[in-house]
CSV table of C-alpha atoms in Angstrom, one decimal:
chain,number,residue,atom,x,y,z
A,264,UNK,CA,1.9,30.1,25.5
A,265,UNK,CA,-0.4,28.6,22.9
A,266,UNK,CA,-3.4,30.9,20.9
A,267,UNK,CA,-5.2,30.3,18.2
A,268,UNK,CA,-8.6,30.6,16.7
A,269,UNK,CA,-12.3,29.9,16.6
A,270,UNK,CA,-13.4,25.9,17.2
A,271,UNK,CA,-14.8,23.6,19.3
A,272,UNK,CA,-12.7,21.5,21.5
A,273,UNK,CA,-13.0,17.8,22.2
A,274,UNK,CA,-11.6,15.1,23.7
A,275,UNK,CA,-8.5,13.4,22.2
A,276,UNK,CA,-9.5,9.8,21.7
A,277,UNK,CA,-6.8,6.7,22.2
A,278,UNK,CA,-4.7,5.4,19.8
A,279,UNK,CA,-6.9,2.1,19.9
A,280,UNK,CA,-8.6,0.1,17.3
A,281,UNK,CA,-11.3,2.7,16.9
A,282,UNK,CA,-11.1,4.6,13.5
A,283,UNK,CA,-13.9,7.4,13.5
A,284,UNK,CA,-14.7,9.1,17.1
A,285,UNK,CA,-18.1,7.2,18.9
A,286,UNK,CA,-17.7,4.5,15.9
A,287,UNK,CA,-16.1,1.4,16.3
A,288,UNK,CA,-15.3,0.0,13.1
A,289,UNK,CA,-16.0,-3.7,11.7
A,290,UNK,CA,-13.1,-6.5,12.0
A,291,UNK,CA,-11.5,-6.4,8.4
A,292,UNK,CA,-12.7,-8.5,5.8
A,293,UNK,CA,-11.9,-11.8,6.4
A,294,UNK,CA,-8.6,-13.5,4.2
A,295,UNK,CA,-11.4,-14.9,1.5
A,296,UNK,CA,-9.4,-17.8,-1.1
A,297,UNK,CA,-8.9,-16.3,-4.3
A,298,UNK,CA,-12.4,-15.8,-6.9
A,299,UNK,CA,-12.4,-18.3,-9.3
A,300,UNK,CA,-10.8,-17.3,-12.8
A,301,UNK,CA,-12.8,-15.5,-15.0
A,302,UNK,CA,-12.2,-18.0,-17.5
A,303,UNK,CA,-11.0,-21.6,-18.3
A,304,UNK,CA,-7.6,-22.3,-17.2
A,305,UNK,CA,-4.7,-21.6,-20.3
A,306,UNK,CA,-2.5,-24.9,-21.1
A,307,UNK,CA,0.4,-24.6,-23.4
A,308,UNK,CA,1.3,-27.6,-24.8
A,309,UNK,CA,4.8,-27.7,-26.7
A,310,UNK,CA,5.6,-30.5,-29.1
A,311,UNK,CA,7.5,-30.6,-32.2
A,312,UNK,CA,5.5,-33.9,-33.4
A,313,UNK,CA,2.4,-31.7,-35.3
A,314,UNK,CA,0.6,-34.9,-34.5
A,315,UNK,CA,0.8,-36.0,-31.3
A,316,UNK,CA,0.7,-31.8,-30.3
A,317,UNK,CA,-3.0,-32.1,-32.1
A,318,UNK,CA,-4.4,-35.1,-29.9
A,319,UNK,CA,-3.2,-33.8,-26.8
A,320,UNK,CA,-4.5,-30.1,-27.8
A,321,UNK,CA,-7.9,-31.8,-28.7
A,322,UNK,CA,-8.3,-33.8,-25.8
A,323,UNK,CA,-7.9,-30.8,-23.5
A,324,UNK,CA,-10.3,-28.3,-26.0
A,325,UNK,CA,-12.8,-31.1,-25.3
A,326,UNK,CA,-12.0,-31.1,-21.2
A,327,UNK,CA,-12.6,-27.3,-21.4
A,328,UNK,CA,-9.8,-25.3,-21.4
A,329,UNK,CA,-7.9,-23.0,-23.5
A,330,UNK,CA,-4.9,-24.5,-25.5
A,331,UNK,CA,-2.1,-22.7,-27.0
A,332,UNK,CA,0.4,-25.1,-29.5
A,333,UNK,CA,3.8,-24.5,-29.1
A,334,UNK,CA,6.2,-26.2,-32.0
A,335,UNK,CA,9.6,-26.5,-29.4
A,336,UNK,CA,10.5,-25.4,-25.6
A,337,UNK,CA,11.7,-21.9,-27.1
A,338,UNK,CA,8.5,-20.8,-27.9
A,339,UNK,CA,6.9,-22.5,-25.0
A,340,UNK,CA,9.1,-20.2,-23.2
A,341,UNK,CA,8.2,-17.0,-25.0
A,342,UNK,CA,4.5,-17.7,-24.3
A,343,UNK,CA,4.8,-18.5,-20.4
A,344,UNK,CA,7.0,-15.0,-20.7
A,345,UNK,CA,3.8,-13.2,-22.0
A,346,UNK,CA,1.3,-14.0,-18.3
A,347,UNK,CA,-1.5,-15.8,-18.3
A,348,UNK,CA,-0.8,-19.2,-18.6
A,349,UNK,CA,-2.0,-21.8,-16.0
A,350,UNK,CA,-0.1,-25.0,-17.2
A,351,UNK,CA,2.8,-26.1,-19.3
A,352,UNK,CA,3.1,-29.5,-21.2
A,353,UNK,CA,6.7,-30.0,-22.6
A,354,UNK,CA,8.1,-33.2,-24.7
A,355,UNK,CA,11.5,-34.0,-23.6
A,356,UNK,CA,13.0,-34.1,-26.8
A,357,UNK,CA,12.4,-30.8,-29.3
A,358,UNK,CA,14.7,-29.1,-31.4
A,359,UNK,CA,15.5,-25.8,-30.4
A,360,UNK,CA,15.4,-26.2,-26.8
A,361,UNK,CA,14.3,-29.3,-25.2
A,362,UNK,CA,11.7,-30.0,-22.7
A,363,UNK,CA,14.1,-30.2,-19.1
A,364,UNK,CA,16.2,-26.6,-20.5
A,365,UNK,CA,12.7,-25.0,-20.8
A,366,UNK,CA,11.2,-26.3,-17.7
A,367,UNK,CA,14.6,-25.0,-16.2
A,368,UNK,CA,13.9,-22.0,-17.8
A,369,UNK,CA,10.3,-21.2,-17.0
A,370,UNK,CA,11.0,-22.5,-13.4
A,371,UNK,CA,13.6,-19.8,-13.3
A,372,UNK,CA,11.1,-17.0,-14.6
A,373,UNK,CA,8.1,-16.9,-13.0
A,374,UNK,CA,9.1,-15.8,-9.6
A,375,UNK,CA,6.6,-16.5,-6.9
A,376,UNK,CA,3.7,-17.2,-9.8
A,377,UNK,CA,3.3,-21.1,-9.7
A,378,UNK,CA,3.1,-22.4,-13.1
A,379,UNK,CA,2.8,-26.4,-13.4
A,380,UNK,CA,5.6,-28.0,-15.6
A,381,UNK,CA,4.5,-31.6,-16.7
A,382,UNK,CA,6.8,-33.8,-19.2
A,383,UNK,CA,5.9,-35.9,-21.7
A,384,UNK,CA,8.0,-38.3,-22.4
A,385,UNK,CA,8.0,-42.0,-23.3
A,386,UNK,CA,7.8,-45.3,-20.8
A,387,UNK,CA,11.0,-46.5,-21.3
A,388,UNK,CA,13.0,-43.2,-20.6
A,389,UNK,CA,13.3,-43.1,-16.6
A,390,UNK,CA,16.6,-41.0,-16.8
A,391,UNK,CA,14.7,-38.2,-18.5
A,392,UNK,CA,11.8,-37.9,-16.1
A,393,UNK,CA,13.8,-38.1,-13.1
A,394,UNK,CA,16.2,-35.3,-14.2
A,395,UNK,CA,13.3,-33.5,-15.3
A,396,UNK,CA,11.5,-33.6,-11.4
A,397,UNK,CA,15.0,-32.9,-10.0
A,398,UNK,CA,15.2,-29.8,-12.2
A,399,UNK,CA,11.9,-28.4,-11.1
A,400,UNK,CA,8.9,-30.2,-13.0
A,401,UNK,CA,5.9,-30.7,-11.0
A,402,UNK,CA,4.8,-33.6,-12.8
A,403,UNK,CA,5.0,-36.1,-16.1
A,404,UNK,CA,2.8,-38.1,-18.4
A,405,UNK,CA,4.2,-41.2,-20.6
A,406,UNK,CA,3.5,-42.3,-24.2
A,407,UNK,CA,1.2,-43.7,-25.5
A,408,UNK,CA,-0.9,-41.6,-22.9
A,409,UNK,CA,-4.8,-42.6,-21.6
A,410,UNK,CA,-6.9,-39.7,-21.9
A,411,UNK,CA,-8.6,-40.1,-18.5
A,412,UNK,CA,-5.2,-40.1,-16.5
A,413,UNK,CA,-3.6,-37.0,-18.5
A,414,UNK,CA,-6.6,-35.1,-17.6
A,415,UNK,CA,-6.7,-35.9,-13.6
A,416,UNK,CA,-3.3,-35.3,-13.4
A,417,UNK,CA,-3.8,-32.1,-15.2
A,418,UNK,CA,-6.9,-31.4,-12.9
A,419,UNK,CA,-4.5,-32.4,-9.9
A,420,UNK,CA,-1.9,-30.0,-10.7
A,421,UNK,CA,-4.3,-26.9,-11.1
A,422,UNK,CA,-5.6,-27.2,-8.0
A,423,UNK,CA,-2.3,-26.9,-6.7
A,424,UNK,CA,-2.0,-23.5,-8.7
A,425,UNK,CA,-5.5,-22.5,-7.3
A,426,UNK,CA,-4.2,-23.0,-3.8
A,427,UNK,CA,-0.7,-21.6,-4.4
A,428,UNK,CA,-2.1,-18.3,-5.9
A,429,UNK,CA,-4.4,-17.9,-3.1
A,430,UNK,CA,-1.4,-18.4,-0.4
A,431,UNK,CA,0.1,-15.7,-2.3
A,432,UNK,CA,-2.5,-13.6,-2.7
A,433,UNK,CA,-3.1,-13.3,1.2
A,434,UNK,CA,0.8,-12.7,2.0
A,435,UNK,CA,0.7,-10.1,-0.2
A,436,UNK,CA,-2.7,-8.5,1.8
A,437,UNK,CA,-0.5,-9.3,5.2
A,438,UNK,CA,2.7,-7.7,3.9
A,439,UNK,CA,0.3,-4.8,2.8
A,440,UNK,CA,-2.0,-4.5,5.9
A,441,UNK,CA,1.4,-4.5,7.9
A,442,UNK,CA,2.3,-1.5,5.9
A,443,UNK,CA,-0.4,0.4,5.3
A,444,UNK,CA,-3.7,1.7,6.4
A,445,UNK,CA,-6.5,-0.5,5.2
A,446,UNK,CA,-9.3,2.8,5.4
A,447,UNK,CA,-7.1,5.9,4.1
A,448,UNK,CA,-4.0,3.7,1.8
A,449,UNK,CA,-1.8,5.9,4.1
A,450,UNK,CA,1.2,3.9,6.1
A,451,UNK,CA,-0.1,2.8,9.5
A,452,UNK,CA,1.0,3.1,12.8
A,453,UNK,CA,3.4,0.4,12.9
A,454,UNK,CA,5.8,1.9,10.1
A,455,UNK,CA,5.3,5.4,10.8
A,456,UNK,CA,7.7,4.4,14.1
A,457,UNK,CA,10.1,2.7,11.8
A,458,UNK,CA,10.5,5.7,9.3
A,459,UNK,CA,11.0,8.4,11.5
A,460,UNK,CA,13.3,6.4,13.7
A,461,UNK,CA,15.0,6.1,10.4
A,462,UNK,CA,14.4,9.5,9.8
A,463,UNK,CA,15.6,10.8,13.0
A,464,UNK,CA,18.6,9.3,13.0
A,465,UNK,CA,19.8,10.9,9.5
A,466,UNK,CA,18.7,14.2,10.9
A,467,UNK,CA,21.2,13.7,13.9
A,468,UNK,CA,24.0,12.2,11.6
A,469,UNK,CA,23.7,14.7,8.7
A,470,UNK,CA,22.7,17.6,11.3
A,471,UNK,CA,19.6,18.6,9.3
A,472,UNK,CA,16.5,19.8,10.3
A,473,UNK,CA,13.4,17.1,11.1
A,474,UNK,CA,10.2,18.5,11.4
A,475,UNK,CA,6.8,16.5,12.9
A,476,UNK,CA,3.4,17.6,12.0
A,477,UNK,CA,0.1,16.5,13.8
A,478,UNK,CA,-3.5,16.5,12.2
A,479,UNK,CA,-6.3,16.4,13.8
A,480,UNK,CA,-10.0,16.2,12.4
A,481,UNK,CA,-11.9,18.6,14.7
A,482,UNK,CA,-15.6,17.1,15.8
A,483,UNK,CA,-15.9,14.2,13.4
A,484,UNK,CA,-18.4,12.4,16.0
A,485,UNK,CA,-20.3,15.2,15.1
A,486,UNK,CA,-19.8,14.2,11.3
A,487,UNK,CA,-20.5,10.9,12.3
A,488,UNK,CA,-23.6,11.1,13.9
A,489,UNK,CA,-24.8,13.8,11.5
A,490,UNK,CA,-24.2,11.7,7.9
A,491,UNK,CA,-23.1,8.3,9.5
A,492,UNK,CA,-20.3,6.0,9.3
A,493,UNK,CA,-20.0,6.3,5.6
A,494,UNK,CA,-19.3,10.1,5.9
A,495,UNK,CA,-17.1,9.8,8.8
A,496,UNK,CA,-14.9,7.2,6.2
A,497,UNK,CA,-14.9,9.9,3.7
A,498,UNK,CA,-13.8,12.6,5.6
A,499,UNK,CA,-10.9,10.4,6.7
A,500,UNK,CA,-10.6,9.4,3.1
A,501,UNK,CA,-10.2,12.8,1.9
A,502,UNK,CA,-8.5,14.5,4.5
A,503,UNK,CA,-6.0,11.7,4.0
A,504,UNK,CA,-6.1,13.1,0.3
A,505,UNK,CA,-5.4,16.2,1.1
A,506,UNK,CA,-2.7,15.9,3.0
A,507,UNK,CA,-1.2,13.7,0.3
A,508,UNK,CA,-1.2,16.6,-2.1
A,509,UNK,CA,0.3,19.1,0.3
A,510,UNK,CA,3.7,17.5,0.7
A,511,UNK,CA,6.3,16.1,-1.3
A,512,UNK,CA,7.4,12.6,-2.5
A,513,UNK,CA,10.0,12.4,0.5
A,514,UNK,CA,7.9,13.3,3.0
A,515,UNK,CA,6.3,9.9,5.2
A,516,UNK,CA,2.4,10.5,5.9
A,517,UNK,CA,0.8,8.6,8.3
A,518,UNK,CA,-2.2,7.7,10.0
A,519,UNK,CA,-1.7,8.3,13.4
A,520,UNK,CA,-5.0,7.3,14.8
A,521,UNK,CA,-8.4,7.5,15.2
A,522,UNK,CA,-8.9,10.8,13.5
A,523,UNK,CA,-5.1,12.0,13.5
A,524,UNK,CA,-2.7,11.9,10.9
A,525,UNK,CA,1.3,12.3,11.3
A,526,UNK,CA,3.4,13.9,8.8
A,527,UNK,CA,7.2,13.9,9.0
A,528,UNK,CA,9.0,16.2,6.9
A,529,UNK,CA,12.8,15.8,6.3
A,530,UNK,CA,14.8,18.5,5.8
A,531,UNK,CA,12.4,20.9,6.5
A,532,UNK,CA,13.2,24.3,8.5
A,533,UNK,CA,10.9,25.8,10.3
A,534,UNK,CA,9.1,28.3,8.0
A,535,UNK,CA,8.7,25.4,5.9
A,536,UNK,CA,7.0,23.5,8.3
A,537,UNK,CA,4.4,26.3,9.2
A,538,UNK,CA,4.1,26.9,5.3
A,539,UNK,CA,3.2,22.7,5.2
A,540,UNK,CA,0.5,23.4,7.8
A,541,UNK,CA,-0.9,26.3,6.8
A,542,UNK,CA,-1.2,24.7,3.5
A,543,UNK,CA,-2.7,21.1,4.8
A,544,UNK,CA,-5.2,23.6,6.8
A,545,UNK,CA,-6.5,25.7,4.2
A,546,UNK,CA,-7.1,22.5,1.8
A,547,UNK,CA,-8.8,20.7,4.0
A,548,UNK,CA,-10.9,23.8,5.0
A,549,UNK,CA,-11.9,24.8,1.3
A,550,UNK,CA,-13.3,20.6,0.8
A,551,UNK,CA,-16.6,19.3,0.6
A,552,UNK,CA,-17.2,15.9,1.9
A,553,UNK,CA,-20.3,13.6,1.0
A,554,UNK,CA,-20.2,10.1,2.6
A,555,UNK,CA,-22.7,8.4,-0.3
A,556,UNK,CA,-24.2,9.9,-2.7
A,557,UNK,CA,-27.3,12.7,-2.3
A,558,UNK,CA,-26.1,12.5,1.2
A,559,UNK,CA,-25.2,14.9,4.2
A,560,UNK,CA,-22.3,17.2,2.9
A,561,UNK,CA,-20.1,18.8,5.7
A,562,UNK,CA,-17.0,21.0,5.3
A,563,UNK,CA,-14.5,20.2,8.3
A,564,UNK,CA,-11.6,21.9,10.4
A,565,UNK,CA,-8.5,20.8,11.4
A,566,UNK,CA,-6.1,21.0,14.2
A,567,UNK,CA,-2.2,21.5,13.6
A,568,UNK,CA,0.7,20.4,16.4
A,569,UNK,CA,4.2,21.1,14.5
A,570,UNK,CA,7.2,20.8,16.4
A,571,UNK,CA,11.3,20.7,14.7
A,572,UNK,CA,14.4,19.2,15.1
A,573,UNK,CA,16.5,20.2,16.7
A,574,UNK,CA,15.6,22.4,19.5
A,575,UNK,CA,16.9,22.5,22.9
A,576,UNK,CA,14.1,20.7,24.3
A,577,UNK,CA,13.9,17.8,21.6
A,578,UNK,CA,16.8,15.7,21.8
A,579,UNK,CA,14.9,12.1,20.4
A,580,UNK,CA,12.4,11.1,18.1
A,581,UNK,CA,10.0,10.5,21.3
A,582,UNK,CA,10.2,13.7,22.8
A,583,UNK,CA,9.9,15.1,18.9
A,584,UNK,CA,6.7,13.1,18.9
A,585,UNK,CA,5.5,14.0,22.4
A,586,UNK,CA,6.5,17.8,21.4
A,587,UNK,CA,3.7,18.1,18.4
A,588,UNK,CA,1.0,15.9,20.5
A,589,UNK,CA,1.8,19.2,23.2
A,590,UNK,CA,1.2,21.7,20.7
A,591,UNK,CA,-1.9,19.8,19.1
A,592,UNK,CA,-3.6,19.7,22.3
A,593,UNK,CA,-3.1,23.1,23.4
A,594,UNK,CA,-4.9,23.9,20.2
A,595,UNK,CA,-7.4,21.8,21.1
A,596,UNK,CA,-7.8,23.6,24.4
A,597,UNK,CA,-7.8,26.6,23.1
A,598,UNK,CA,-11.2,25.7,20.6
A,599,UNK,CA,-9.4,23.7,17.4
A,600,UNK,CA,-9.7,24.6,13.9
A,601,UNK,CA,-5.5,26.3,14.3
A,602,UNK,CA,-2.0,26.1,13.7
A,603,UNK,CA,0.3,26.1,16.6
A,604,UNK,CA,4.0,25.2,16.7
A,605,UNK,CA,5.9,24.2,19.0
A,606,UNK,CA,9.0,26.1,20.2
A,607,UNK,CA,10.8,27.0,23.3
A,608,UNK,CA,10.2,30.8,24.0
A,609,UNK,CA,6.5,30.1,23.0
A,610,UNK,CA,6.0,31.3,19.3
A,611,UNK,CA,2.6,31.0,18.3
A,612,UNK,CA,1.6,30.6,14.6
A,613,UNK,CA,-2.2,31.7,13.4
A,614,UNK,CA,-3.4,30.7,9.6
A,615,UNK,CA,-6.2,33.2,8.3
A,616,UNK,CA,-9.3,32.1,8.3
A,617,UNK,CA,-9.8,32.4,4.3
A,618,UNK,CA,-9.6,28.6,2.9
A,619,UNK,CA,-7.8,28.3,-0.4
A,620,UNK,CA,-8.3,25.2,-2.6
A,621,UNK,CA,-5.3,24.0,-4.0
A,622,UNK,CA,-6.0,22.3,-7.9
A,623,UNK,CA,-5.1,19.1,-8.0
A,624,UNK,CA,-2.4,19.7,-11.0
A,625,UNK,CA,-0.8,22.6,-8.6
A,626,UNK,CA,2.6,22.1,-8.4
A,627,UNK,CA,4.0,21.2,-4.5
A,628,UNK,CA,6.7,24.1,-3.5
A,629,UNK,CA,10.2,22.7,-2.0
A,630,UNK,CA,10.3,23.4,1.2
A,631,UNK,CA,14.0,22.2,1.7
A,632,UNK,CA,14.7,25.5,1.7
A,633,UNK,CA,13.3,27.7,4.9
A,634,UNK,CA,11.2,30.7,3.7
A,635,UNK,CA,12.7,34.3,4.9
A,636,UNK,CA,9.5,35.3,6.2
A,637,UNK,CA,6.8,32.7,7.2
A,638,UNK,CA,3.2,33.8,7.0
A,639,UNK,CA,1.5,35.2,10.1
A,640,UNK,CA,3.9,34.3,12.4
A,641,UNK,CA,4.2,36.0,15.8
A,642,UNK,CA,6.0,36.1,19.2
A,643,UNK,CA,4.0,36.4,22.5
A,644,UNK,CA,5.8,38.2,25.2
């Protein structure tokens, strides 16, 4: 038996590629190479003779870019450690630390940042520039060096950077798209099955409660056609927000689809589940929502599906999941903008209709402990 309060009901839509309801959204931006620096590329160039460190160090000042002397490969080192540098130039022989032990060094360092090694070194010494590329180096010049050589090879090797950081730069947007939700910052789909399979399975080892709660944004293509695409991205924006703020660092929130959000909440008895929604409910409720600004402002509603582990008719994290979508569309049924949880004998949980806005620096109650008496709770014969 499922009751609860005053709202408009609407049909669920699919779990597709649609993120607001009667709006399809764009393609994501497209994997764009990296923007260009924001200023000439940094070469360090590490000597210990003051005079041939001068020449090269004018001859690149003059080619444009930003050159910071280095008297041996230990400082060399300290500067790389710093950030920002594009390039390194090391002499093979320096006291201190020599010009292969750095390159070994910096090599060792940087960790998936590409920074060029070149040697310098003389004609005659092969050994040294052959250990040197075996060690790591990306490249070597020879003295006595011609200007227009040193600088293409220079050129050469910081296009390689360019293209290197950018490779980077678009696993790391993968690895986070693959993660995350590119609209709301919440995890997506994909990972919300991983962590509450995860989840699920400590709850069954450690025989603790696993509870499942199901958000839905009630009439957001009304939203959308009333302020437009923009406020139907806010609203999922800050509903997103909200729910953020309700729960605790250990609890996995999720965009679950269109317009529905999934939070799973370890450890978590009942009462503390129902204390989660009301709370999600009422924040959401007491929120006002502007897509740009000096545009429409709405205030929305909410619909609620919880459902707990265990319970005699949840037995695996599918029929956990399949348990809140029940409850959250009996709500719907019943006219949205609710609570309603899940359980066998058909209790029925029913917020008050007074929204509360929680302040941002309010602290977040811990809920692994069930509440003795859970607000506005009931049994229907």
């Amino acid at each position: 038996m499922w009751v609860g309060r005053r709202g408009r009901g609407r049909l669920r839509p699919g779990r597709g590629s649609r993120n607001l309801a009667g709006v399809t959204r764009d393609k994501p931006s497209e994997l764009r190479p990296s923007d260009p620096p924001a200023g000439p590329p940094v070469i360090v160039v590490a000597d210990d003779d003051r005079v041939t460190r001068d020449t090269i160090c004018s001859i690149l000042t003059r080619a444009g870019y930003l050159v910071t002397p280095a008297n041996d490969g230990q400082e060399a080192v300290e500067i790389v450690g710093q950030g920002g540098v594009d390039l390194v130039l090391l002499d093979i022989l320096m006291p201190r630390l020599g010009g292969i032990e750095a390159c070994r060094i910096i090599k060792s360092v940087t960790g998936d940042a590409f920074v060029p090694v070149m040697l310098v070194t003389v004609k005659t010494d092969t050994a040294s520039r052959v250990e040197g590329l075996k060690i790591g180096a990306d490249d070597y010049i020879t003295k006595p060096f011609e200007e227009r050589e040193m600088i293409a090879r220079i050129e050469a090797m910081l296009r390689i950077k360019r293209l290197n950081d950018h490779l980077v730069s678009v696993r790391q947007k993968l690895e986070r798209l693959s993660v995350y939700d590119e609209l709301t910052g919440l995890y997506n789909f994909r990972y919300l099955h991983t962590r509450l399979r995860e989840e699920f399975k400590r709850a069954e080892r450690y025989h603790e409660p696993l509870a499942c709660v199901v958000i839905d944004v009630d009439n957001l293509r009304m939203h959308n056609e009333r302020g437009g695409q923009a406020l139907g991205d806010a609203i999922l924006r800050g509903v997103a927000d909200s729910v953020r703020r309700c729960v605790r660092e250990v609890d996995v929130v999720a965009r679950y689809g269109g317009e529905e959000f999934l939070v799973i909440l370890p450890s978590t008895h009942m009462a503390g589940s129902v204390a989660v929604a009301e709370r999600i409910w009422r924040e959401v409720r007491g929120r006002v929502f502007v897509g740009e600004p000096g545009g429409v402002a709405s205030r929305v509603a909410v619909t609620v599906g919880v459902a707990m582990y265990p319970s005699p008719d949840i037995k695996t994290k599918e029929a956990l999941l399949r348990a809140a979508d029940t409850a959250l569309m009996n709500a719907k049924r019943e006219g949205g903008d609710r609570v309603c949880v899940f359980q066998q004998h058909g209790t029925v949980y029913t917020p008050d209709l007074v929204p509360v806005v929680r302040r941002p620096d309010a602290p977040v109650r811990d809920r692994s402990v069930s509440d003795s008496s859970p607000p506005s709770s009931r049994s229907k014969p």
